[in-house]
Amino acid sequence: AGQLERSHISDPACQKRVAEVYCARLLEVEHPRPLRSTCPLDADALASPSYSIEGHTPSGDVLATDYRPARHVALAVLILAAYRQQAEFVKHLVQTLWDPRHSFLIHVDPKSEPAGELLHDLRSWTATEPSLSANVHVHSEVVVKRSGASLLAAELYGLRELLQVSE
């Protein structure tokens, strides 16, 4: 509460909402819900422009009881990048985690400096590496203000895109 009072958010209702969202995210991390055995995606809901707000609740009440070993689990990885200096780190991270089952989305902030170099570098890198081009995607859609709501918007956009490219 003290941090919010000292922040740039002056509206008490907005401070309350930020605190609620923050606390909900903390609870999700501390007490994750068990995975469901099925997660059918509703194509109409996914195509809706308000999907990231309305969300999607998987149907089915059966909890997954058969767990696969970690080496058999496909991952969807979202990387948010904004600075030219991050290019080599992002490449190393993708190469370290890379597996043909995994899907990667690298979201480059459109206002990254100098003028799109990071985006061009990462797109060129994935295009010249045949093993990466199928499951490493580079996008630049959401302008991000650090610690602002746009950071959450970029995360939601990235996760939505990962759902679509990893089907």
Coordinates of C-alpha atoms in Angstrom, one line a residue:
A1 CA 0.0 0.0 0.0
G2 CA 2.8 2.4 0.9
Q3 CA 4.5 1.8 -2.5
L4 CA 1.3 2.6 -4.3
E5 CA 0.8 5.8 -2.4
R6 CA 4.3 6.9 -3.4
S7 CA 3.9 5.8 -7.0
H8 CA 2.7 7.8 -10.0
I9 CA -0.8 6.3 -9.5
S10 CA -2.7 9.0 -7.7
D11 CA -6.3 7.8 -8.0
P12 CA -7.3 5.7 -5.0
A13 CA -9.7 3.5 -7.0
C14 CA -6.9 2.7 -9.4
Q15 CA -4.5 2.0 -6.6
K16 CA -7.0 -0.4 -5.1
R17 CA -7.4 -2.2 -8.5
V18 CA -3.6 -2.4 -9.0
A19 CA -3.3 -3.9 -5.5
E20 CA -6.0 -6.5 -6.2
V21 CA -4.4 -7.6 -9.4
Y22 CA -1.0 -7.7 -7.8
C23 CA -2.2 -9.8 -4.9
A24 CA -4.1 -12.1 -7.2
R25 CA -0.9 -12.7 -9.2
L26 CA 1.0 -13.4 -6.0
L27 CA -1.6 -15.9 -4.9
E28 CA -1.5 -17.7 -8.3
V29 CA 2.3 -18.1 -7.9
E30 CA 2.1 -19.2 -4.3
H31 CA -0.9 -21.5 -4.7
P32 CA -1.1 -22.8 -8.3
R33 CA -4.2 -24.6 -9.4
P34 CA -3.7 -28.2 -10.6
L35 CA -3.7 -28.7 -14.4
R36 CA -6.7 -30.1 -16.0
S37 CA -6.5 -33.2 -18.2
T38 CA -8.1 -31.4 -21.1
C39 CA -8.0 -27.8 -22.2
P40 CA -10.1 -27.3 -25.3
L41 CA -9.8 -23.8 -26.8
D42 CA -12.9 -22.2 -28.0
A43 CA -11.9 -20.7 -31.4
D44 CA -14.6 -18.1 -31.4
A45 CA -13.6 -16.9 -27.9
L46 CA -9.9 -16.9 -28.9
A47 CA -10.7 -14.7 -32.0
S48 CA -12.6 -12.2 -29.9
P49 CA -10.8 -8.9 -29.4
S50 CA -11.8 -8.9 -25.7
Y51 CA -10.4 -12.5 -25.2
S52 CA -7.5 -11.3 -23.0
I53 CA -10.1 -9.6 -20.7
E54 CA -12.8 -12.2 -20.7
G55 CA -10.4 -15.1 -20.7
H56 CA -11.3 -18.8 -21.3
T57 CA -12.1 -21.4 -18.6
P58 CA -11.3 -24.9 -19.7
S59 CA -14.2 -27.3 -19.3
G60 CA -13.9 -30.6 -17.4
D61 CA -13.5 -31.4 -13.7
V62 CA -11.1 -34.2 -14.0
L63 CA -7.6 -33.4 -12.7
A64 CA -4.6 -34.7 -14.5
T65 CA -3.3 -37.8 -12.8
D66 CA -0.8 -39.1 -15.4
Y67 CA 2.1 -36.7 -15.4
R68 CA 4.7 -36.9 -18.2
P69 CA 8.4 -36.6 -17.4
A70 CA 9.7 -33.1 -17.8
R71 CA 11.7 -34.1 -20.9
H72 CA 8.4 -34.9 -22.7
V73 CA 6.6 -31.7 -21.9
A74 CA 6.3 -29.1 -24.6
L75 CA 6.9 -25.5 -23.5
A76 CA 5.6 -22.2 -24.8
V77 CA 8.2 -19.5 -24.0
L78 CA 7.5 -15.7 -24.1
I79 CA 10.4 -13.4 -24.1
L80 CA 9.9 -9.6 -23.9
A81 CA 12.9 -7.6 -25.3
A82 CA 13.4 -3.9 -25.6
Y83 CA 17.1 -3.1 -25.9
R84 CA 19.7 -3.9 -28.6
Q85 CA 22.1 -5.1 -25.9
Q86 CA 19.7 -8.0 -25.2
A87 CA 20.0 -9.6 -28.6
E88 CA 22.8 -12.0 -27.7
F89 CA 21.2 -12.9 -24.4
V90 CA 17.9 -13.7 -26.1
K91 CA 19.6 -15.8 -28.7
H92 CA 21.6 -17.7 -26.0
L93 CA 18.4 -18.3 -24.0
V94 CA 16.5 -19.6 -27.0
Q95 CA 19.4 -21.9 -28.0
T96 CA 19.7 -23.2 -24.5
L97 CA 16.0 -24.0 -24.1
W98 CA 15.4 -25.0 -27.7
D99 CA 13.6 -28.2 -28.5
P100 CA 11.5 -29.1 -31.5
R101 CA 8.4 -29.5 -29.3
H102 CA 8.8 -26.0 -27.8
S103 CA 7.3 -22.8 -29.2
F104 CA 9.0 -19.4 -28.6
L105 CA 7.7 -15.9 -29.1
I106 CA 10.1 -13.1 -28.8
H107 CA 8.2 -9.8 -28.5
V108 CA 10.3 -6.8 -29.4
D109 CA 9.1 -3.4 -28.1
P110 CA 8.3 -1.3 -31.3
K111 CA 10.1 1.7 -29.8
S112 CA 13.3 -0.2 -29.2
E113 CA 16.4 1.8 -30.1
P114 CA 18.1 2.2 -32.4
A115 CA 15.1 2.1 -34.8
G116 CA 14.2 -1.5 -35.1
E117 CA 17.8 -3.0 -35.1
L118 CA 16.9 -5.5 -32.4
L119 CA 13.8 -6.6 -34.4
H120 CA 15.7 -6.9 -37.6
D121 CA 18.6 -8.8 -36.0
L122 CA 16.3 -11.3 -34.3
R123 CA 14.2 -11.9 -37.4
S124 CA 17.3 -12.4 -39.5
W125 CA 18.8 -14.8 -37.0
T126 CA 15.6 -17.0 -36.9
A127 CA 15.4 -16.9 -40.7
T128 CA 19.0 -18.1 -41.2
E129 CA 18.7 -20.9 -38.7
P130 CA 16.6 -23.6 -40.3
S131 CA 16.0 -25.4 -37.0
L132 CA 14.6 -22.3 -35.4
S133 CA 12.4 -20.9 -38.1
A134 CA 9.5 -23.3 -37.5
N135 CA 9.1 -22.7 -33.8
V136 CA 10.7 -19.3 -32.9
H137 CA 8.5 -16.3 -33.8
V138 CA 9.5 -12.7 -33.5
H139 CA 6.8 -10.1 -33.2
S140 CA 6.7 -6.4 -32.4
E141 CA 3.1 -5.2 -31.7
V142 CA 2.7 -3.6 -28.3
V143 CA 4.5 -0.4 -27.3
V144 CA 5.6 -1.1 -23.7
K145 CA 6.1 1.4 -20.8
R146 CA 8.1 -0.2 -18.1
S147 CA 5.9 -0.9 -15.0
G148 CA 2.8 0.2 -16.9
A149 CA -0.4 -1.6 -17.9
S150 CA 1.2 -1.9 -21.4
L151 CA 3.6 -4.5 -20.0
L152 CA 0.7 -6.7 -19.0
A153 CA -0.9 -6.0 -22.4
A154 CA 2.3 -7.2 -24.1
E155 CA 2.3 -10.4 -21.9
L156 CA -1.3 -11.1 -22.8
Y157 CA -0.7 -10.5 -26.5
G158 CA 2.4 -12.8 -26.4
L159 CA 0.6 -15.6 -24.6
R160 CA -2.4 -15.3 -27.0
E161 CA 0.0 -15.6 -29.9
L162 CA 1.8 -18.5 -28.4
L163 CA -1.5 -20.3 -28.0
Q164 CA -2.2 -19.8 -31.7
V165 CA 1.2 -20.8 -33.0
S166 CA 1.6 -23.8 -30.8
E167 CA -1.7 -25.5 -31.8

